[in-house]
Coordinates of C-alpha atoms in Angstrom, one line a residue:
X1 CA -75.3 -242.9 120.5
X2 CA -73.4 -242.2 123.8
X3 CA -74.0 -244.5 126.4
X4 CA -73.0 -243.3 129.9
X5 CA -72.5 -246.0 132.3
X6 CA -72.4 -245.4 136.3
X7 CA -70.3 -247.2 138.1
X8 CA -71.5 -248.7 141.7
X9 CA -68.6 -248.9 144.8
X10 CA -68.4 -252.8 145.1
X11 CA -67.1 -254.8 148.3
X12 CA -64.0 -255.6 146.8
X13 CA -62.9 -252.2 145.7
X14 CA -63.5 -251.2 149.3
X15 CA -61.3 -253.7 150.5
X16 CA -58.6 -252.8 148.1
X17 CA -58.7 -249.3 149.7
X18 CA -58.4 -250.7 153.3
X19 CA -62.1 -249.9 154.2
X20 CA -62.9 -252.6 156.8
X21 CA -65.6 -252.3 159.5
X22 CA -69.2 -251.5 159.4
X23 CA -71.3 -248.7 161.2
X24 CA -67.9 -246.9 161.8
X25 CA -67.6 -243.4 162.1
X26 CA -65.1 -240.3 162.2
X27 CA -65.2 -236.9 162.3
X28 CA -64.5 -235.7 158.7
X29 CA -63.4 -231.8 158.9
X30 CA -66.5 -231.1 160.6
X31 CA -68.3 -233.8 158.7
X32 CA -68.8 -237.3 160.6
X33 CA -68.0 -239.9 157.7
X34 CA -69.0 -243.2 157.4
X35 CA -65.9 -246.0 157.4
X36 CA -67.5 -249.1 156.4
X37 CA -68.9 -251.1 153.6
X38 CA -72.1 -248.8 152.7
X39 CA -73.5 -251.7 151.2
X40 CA -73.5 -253.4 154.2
X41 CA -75.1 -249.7 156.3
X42 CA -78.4 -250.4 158.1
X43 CA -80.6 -247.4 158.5
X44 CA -83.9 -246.2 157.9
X45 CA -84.5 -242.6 155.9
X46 CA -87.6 -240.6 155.7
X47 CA -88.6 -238.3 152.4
X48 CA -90.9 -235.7 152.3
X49 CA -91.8 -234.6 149.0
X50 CA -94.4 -233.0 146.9
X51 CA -95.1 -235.7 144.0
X52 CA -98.4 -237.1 142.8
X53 CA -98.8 -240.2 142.1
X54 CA -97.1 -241.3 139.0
X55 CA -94.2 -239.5 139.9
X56 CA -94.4 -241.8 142.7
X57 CA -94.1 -244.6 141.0
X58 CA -91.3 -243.9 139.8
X59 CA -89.4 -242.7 142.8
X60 CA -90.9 -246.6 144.6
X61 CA -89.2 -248.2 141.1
X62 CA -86.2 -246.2 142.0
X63 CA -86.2 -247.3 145.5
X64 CA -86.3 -251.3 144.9
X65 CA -83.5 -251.1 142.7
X66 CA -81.5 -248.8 145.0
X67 CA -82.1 -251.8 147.7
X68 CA -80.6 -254.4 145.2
X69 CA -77.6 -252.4 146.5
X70 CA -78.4 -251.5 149.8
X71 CA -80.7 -254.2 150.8
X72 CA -80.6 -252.5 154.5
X73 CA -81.6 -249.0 154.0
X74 CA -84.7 -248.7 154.3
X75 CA -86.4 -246.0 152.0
X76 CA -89.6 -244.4 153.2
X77 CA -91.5 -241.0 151.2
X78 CA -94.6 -239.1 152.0
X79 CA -96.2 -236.5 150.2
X80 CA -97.2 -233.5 151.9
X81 CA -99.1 -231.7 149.9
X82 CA -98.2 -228.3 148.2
X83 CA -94.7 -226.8 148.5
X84 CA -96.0 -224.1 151.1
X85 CA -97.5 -227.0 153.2
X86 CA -94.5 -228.9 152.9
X87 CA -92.5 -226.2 154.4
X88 CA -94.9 -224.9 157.1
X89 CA -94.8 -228.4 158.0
X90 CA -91.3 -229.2 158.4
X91 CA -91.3 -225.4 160.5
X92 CA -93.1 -227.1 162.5
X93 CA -91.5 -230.4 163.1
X94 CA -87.9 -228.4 163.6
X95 CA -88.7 -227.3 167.0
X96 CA -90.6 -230.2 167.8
X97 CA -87.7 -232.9 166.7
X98 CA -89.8 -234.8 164.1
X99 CA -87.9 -233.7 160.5
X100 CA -87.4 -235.9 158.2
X101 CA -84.0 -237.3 157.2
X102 CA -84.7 -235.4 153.8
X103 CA -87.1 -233.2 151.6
X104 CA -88.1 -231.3 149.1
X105 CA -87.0 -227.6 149.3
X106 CA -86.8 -224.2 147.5
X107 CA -84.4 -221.8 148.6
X108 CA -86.4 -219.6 150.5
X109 CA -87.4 -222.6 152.2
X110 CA -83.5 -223.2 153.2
X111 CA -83.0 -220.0 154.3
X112 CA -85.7 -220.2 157.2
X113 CA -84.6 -224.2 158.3
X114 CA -81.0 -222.6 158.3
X115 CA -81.8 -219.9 160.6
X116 CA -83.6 -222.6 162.8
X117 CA -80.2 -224.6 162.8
X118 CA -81.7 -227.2 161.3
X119 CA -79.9 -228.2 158.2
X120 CA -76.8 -230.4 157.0
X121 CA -74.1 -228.7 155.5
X122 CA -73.2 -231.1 152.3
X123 CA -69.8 -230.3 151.4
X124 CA -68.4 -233.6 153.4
X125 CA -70.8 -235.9 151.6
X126 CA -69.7 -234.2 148.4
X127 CA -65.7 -234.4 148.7
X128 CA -65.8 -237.9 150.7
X129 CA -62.8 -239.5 149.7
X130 CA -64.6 -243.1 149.2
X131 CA -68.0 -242.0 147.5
X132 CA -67.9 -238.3 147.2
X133 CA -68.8 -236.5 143.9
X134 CA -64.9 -236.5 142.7
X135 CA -64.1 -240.2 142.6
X136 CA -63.7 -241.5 139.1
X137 CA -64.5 -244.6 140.5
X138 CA -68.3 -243.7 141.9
X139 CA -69.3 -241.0 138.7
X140 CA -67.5 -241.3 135.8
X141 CA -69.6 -238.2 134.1
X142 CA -67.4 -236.0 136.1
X143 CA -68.4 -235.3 139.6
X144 CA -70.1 -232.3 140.9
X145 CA -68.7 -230.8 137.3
X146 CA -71.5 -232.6 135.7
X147 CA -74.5 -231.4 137.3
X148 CA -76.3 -228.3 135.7
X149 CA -74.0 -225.1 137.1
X150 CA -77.5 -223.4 137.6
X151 CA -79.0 -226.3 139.5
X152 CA -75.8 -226.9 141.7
X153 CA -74.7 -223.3 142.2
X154 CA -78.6 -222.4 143.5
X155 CA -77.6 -225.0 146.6
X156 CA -74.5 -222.3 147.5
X157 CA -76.2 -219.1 147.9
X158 CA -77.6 -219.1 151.4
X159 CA -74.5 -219.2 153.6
X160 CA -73.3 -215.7 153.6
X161 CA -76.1 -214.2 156.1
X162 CA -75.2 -216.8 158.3
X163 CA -71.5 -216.9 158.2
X164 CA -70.6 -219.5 155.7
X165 CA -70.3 -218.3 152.1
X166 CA -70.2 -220.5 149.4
X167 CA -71.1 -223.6 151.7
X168 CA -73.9 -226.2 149.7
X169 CA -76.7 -226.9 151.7
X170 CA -79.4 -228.1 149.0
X171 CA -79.1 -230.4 146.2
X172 CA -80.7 -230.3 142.4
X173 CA -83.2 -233.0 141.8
X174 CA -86.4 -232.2 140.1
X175 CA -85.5 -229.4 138.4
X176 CA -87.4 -227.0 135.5
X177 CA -87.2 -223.4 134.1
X178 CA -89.8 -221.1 132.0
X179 CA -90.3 -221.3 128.1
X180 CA -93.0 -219.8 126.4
X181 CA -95.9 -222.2 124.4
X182 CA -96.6 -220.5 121.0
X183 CA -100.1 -221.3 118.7
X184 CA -97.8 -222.1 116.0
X185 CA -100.8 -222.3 114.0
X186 CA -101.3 -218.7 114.3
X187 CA -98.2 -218.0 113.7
X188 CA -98.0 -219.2 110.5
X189 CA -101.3 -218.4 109.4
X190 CA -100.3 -214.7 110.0
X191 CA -96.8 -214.7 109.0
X192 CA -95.9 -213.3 112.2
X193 CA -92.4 -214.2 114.1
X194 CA -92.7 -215.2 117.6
X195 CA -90.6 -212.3 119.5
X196 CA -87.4 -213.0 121.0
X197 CA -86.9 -209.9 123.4
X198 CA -89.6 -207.7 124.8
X199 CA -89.0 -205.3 122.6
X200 CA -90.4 -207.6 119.9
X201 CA -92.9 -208.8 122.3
X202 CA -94.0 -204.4 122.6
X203 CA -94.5 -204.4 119.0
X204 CA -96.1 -207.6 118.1
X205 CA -98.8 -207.2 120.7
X206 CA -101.0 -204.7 119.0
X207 CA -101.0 -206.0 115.4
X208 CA -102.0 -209.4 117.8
X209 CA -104.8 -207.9 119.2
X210 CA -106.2 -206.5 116.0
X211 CA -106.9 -209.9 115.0
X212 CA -109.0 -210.7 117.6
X213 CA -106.4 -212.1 120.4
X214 CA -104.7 -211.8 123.5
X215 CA -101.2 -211.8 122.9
X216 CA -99.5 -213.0 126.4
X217 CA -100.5 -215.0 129.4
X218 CA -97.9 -215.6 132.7
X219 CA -98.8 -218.4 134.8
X220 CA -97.1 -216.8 137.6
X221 CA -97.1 -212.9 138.1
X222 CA -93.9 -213.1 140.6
X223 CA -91.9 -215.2 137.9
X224 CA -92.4 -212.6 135.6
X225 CA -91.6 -209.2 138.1
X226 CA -88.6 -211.3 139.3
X227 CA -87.4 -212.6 135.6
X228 CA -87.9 -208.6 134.3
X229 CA -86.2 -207.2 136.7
X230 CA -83.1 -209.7 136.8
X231 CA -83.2 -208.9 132.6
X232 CA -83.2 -205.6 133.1
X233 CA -80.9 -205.0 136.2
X234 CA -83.8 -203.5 138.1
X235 CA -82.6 -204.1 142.0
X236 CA -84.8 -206.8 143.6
X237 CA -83.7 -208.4 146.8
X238 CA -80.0 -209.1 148.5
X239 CA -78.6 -211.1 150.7
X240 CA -76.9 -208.6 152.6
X241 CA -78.4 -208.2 156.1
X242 CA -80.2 -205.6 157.2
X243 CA -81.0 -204.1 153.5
X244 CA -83.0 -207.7 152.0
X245 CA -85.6 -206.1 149.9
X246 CA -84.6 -203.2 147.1
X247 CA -87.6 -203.3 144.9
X248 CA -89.3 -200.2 145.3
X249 CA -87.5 -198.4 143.5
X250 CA -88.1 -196.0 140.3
X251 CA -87.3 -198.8 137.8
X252 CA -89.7 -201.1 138.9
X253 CA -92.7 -199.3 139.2
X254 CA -91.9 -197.8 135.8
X255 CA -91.9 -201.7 134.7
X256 CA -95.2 -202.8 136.0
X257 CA -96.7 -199.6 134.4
X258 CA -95.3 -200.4 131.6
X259 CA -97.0 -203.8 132.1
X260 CA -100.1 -202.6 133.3
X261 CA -100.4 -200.4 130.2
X262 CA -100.4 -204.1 128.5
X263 CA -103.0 -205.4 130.9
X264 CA -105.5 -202.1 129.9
X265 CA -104.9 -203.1 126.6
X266 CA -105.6 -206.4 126.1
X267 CA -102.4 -207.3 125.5
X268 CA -101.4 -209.1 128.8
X269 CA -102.8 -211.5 131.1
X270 CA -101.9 -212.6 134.6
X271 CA -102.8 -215.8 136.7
X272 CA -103.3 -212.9 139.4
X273 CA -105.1 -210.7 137.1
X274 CA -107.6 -213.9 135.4
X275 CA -111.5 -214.3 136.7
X276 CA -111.2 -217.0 139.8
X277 CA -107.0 -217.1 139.4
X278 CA -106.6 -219.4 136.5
X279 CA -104.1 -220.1 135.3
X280 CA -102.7 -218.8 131.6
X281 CA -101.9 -222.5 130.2
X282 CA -105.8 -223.2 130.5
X283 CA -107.0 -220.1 128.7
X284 CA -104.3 -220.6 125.7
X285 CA -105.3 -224.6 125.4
X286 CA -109.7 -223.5 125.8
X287 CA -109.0 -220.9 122.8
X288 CA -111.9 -219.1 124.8
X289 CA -111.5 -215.4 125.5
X290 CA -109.6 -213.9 126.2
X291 CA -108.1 -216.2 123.5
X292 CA -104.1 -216.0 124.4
X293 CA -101.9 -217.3 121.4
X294 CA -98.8 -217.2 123.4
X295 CA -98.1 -218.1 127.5
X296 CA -95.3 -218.6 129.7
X297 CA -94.7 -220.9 132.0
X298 CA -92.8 -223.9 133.9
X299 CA -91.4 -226.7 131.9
X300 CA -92.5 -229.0 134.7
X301 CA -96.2 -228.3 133.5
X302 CA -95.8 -229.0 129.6
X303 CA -98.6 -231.5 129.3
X304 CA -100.9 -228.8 130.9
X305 CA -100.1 -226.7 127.7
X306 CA -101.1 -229.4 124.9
X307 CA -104.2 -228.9 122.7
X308 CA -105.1 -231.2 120.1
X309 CA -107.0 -227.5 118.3
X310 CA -103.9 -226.1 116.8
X311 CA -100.1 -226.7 116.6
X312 CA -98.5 -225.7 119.8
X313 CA -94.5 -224.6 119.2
X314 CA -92.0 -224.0 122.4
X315 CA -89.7 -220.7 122.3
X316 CA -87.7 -219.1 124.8
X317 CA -89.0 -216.5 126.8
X318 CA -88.4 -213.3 125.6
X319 CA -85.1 -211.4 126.9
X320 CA -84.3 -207.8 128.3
X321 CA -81.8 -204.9 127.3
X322 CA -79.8 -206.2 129.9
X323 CA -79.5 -210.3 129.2
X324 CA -81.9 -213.2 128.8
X325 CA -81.7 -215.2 131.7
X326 CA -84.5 -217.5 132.3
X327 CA -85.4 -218.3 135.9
X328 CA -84.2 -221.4 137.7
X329 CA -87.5 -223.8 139.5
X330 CA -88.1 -227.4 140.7
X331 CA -87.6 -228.6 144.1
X332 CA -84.4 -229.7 145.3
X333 CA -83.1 -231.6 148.1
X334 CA -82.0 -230.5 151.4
X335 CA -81.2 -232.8 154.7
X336 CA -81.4 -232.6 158.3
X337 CA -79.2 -232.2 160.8
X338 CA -81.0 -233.4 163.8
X339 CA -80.5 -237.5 161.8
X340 CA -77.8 -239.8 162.8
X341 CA -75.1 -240.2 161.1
X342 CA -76.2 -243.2 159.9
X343 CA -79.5 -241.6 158.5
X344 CA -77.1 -239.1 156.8
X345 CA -75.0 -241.1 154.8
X346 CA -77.7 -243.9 153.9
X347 CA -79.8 -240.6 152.9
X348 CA -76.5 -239.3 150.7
X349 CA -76.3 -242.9 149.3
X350 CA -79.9 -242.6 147.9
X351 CA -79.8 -239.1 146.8
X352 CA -76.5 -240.0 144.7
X353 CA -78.6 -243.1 143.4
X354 CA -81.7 -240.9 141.9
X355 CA -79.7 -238.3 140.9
X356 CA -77.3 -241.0 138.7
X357 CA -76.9 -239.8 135.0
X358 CA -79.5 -242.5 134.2
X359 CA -81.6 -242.3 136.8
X360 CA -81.6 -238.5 136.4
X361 CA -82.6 -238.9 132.4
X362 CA -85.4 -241.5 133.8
X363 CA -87.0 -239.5 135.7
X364 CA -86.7 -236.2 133.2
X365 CA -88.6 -238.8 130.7
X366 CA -91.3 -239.9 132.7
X367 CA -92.0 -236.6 134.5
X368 CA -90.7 -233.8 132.2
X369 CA -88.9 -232.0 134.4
X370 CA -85.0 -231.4 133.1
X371 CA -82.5 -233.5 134.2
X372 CA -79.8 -232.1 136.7
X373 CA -77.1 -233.3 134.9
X374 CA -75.2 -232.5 131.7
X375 CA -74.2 -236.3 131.0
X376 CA -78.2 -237.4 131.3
X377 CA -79.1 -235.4 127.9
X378 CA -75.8 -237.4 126.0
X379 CA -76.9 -240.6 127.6
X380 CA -78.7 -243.3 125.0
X381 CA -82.6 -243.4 127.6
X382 CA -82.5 -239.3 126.9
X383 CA -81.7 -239.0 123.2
X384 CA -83.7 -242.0 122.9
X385 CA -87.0 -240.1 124.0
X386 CA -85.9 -237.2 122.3
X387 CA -84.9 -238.7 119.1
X388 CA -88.3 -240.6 119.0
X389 CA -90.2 -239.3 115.6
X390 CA -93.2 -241.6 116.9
X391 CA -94.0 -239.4 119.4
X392 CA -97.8 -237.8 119.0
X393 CA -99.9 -235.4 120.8
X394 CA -98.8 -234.3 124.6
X395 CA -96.2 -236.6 124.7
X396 CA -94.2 -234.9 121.5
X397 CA -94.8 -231.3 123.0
X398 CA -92.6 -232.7 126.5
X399 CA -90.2 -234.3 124.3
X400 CA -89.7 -230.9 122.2
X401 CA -89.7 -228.6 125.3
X402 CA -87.1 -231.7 127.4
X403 CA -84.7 -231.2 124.4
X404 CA -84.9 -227.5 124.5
X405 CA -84.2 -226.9 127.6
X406 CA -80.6 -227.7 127.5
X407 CA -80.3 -225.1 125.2
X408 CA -81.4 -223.1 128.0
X409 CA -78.8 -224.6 131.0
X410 CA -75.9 -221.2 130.8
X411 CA -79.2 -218.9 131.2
X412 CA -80.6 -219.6 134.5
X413 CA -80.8 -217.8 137.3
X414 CA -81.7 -218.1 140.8
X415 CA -82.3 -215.1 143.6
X416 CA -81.2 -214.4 146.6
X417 CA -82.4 -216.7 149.7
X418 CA -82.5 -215.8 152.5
X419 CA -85.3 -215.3 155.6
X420 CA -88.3 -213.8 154.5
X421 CA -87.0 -214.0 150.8
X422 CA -90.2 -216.1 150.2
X423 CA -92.5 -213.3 151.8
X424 CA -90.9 -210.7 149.0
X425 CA -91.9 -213.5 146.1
X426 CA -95.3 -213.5 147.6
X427 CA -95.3 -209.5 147.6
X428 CA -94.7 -209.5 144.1
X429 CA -98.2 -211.7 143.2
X430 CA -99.6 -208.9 144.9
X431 CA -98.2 -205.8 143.5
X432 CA -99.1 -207.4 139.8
X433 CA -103.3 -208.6 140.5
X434 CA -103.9 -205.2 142.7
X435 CA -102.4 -202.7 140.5
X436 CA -103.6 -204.6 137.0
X437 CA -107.3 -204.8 138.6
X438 CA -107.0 -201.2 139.6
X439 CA -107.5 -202.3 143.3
X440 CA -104.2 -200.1 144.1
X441 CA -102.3 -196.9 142.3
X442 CA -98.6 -198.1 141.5
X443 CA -96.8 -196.6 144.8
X444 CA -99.5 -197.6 147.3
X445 CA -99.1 -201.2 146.2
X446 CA -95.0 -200.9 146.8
X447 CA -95.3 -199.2 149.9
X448 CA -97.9 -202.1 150.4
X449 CA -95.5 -204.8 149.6
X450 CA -92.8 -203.3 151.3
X451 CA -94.5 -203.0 154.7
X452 CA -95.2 -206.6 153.9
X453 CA -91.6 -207.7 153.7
X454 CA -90.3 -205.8 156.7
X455 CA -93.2 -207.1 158.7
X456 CA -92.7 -210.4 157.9
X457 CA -88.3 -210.1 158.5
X458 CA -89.2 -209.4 161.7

């Protein structure tokens, strides 16, 4: 097997290339760049994050071998709850001068920090000419090349409302997509083939439901508006100003009738549309009615889709008449601009550290979520895990879904960002539980979720 080896920026090759000095720095093209030994760098960073427990663990492992490196950068991370509390939060601490060096993010959390000012263009980090992405002698996977394009292309889409197109302002780190958890059990036991598109998904559903079973659940009703419209090139959102939000439209409320002729049926579930919002990954592991045989949801969640009751297989979701692009999730990694220098670059240092092809296969391992780049699933601790036939139970079902998803890496996609983009995801929860529980007809829930959107912009 392949073993990729990363290759750490010693002392000596510093001093070959005339770096001298410490706590030095220059402005870099609009970037201020560190010209010292960076092993040598004394700061402190802070990272807020959203992970439990064990996926602590992992990061604090990461951390005290990162400081056999940098034994003066100081590493500290706090949890903040949910990702809507970690971004309300950090709202908060922009205007009052208390961000952290780094965080967690989704883009529609970038957009709104952006429009506050308040985030660190990357670029310079990126292209540094000592320890950016592109020297052989700091990444020899390949430099920014070897990160997921879907991951590290997401990190590029907010700039043009603000003036800067194509500049990267977040960074992939724990990364994940949909799939769709299958009772292969059922499957079998019925000869039936799990459907690839929706059309198949259409005509499997009844003969489903005949025996006694709900064919589909979603976990999360906007994933699966924003995914069927992207596959079937029904306008959603934009990043051009002043016209953001394009979803009520013909197409798309033809769609959700479409899907709420499913719901009537018994064909369809919803998070939104379940008794007390639960989510679809319970009901399919229970086998309780409404008895779902198939469910989609993030790759990040696996375990919660294990069940020692029947066989469960991993597909992908089903595609549209237009392609089958599979949406892009998982936090990444943004910075702050109101850090020093300093701060900055010890913060770069660190991401570049967990984000290592090694590091990033560790953490895909131990957490399930993919790993952000393409060397990780060549590199021995990857196919390792994956090639493990020992593996039983939950921990076989993460290994079969973390080896599958790099089948799935030229498919993802990611929407627009931009502020209020995360008020129009919200909108779409809403359109799918009012108008499947018959709380709303189909227009009053657009015009609904429109009013929503432009309230919100403004």
């Amino acid at each position: 097997m392949k073993r990729n080896k990363i290759m750490l920026l010693t002392p000596v090759f510093l001093m070959a290339l005339g770096v001298t000095g410490c706590n030095s720095f220059d402005n870099y093209g609009g970037y201020v760049r560190f010209e010292g030994d960076p092993t040598e760098l004394t700061a402190t960073i802070s990272f807020w994050h959203t992970m439990g427990q064990a996926n602590q663990e992992t990061l604090n492992r990461m951390i005290e071998q990162f400081n056999q490196i940098y034994p003066n950068i100081t590493v500290t991370h706090d949890a903040q709850g949910g990702y809507d509390d970690i971004r309300d939060k950090i709202n908060m601490a922009i205007p009052a001068g208390t961000t952290p060096t780094m965080a967690y993010c989704y883009p529609d959390h970038v957009a709104e920090y952006m429009s506050a000012g308040a985030i660190e263009r990357m670029d310079g980090y990126v292209h540094d000419p000592i320890i950016g992405l592109s020297k052989e002698e700091w990444d020899t996977a390949g430099g920014e090349d070897d990160f997921v394009t879907g991951f590290w292309e997401e990190g590029k889409q907010y700039g043009s409302e603000f003036g800067d197109e194509g500049g990267l302002y977040s960074l992939p780190f724990s990364k994940s997509t949909e799939v769709m958890f299958y009772n292969k059990t059922f499957f079998d036991e019925n000869k039936l083939k799990v459907p690839t598109t929706w059309d198949e998904m259409e005509a499997i559903m009844p003969v489903i439901k005949e025996l006694g079973y709900t064919a589909l659940g979603y976990d999360s009703d906007a994933n699966m508006l924003i995914t069927m419209f992207e596959q079937e090139g029904i306008p959603y959102t934009s990043s051009e100003t002043g016209n953001h939000f394009l979803f009520n439209n013909d197409k798309a409320k033809a769609l959700v009738t479409k899907l709420k002729g499913w719901y009537d049926k018994g064909y369809l579930i919803t998070q939104g549309s379940s008794s007390n919002n639960t989510y679809t990954s319970n009901m399919f592991t229970l086998q309780a009615e409404p008895n779902i045989v198939m469910t989609i949801g993030s790759t990040g969640g696996t375990g919660y889709n294990y069940t020692n009751k029947f066989q469960v297989g991993v597909a992908p979701i089903p595609g549209g008449s237009k392609n089958n692009h599979v949406i892009s999730q998982g936090p990444s990694v943004c910075f702050f601009s109101r850090a020093t220098p300093e701060e900055k670059y010890a913060a770069w240092l660190f991401y570049k550290f967990i984000t290592n092809t090694d590091n990033s296969a560790i953490y895909s391992v131990l957490t399930g979520y993919s790993p952000v780049r393409q060397s990780s699933f060549d590199c021995e601790i990857f196919t390792d895990y994956t090639d493990d036939l020992t593996k039983v139970g939950k921990d076989a079902l993460v290994q079969t879904t973390l080896a599958f998803t790099e089948q799935l890496s030229d498919r993802f996609f990611t929407s627009p960002a931009f502020k209020g983009s995360s008020t129009a995801r919200t909108a779409m929860d809403g359109i799918c539980a009012t108008v499947f529980l018959g709380q709303k007809t189909i227009d009053e829930a657009f015009r609904d979720a429109m009013t929503e959107c432009l309230f919100g912009e403004n």
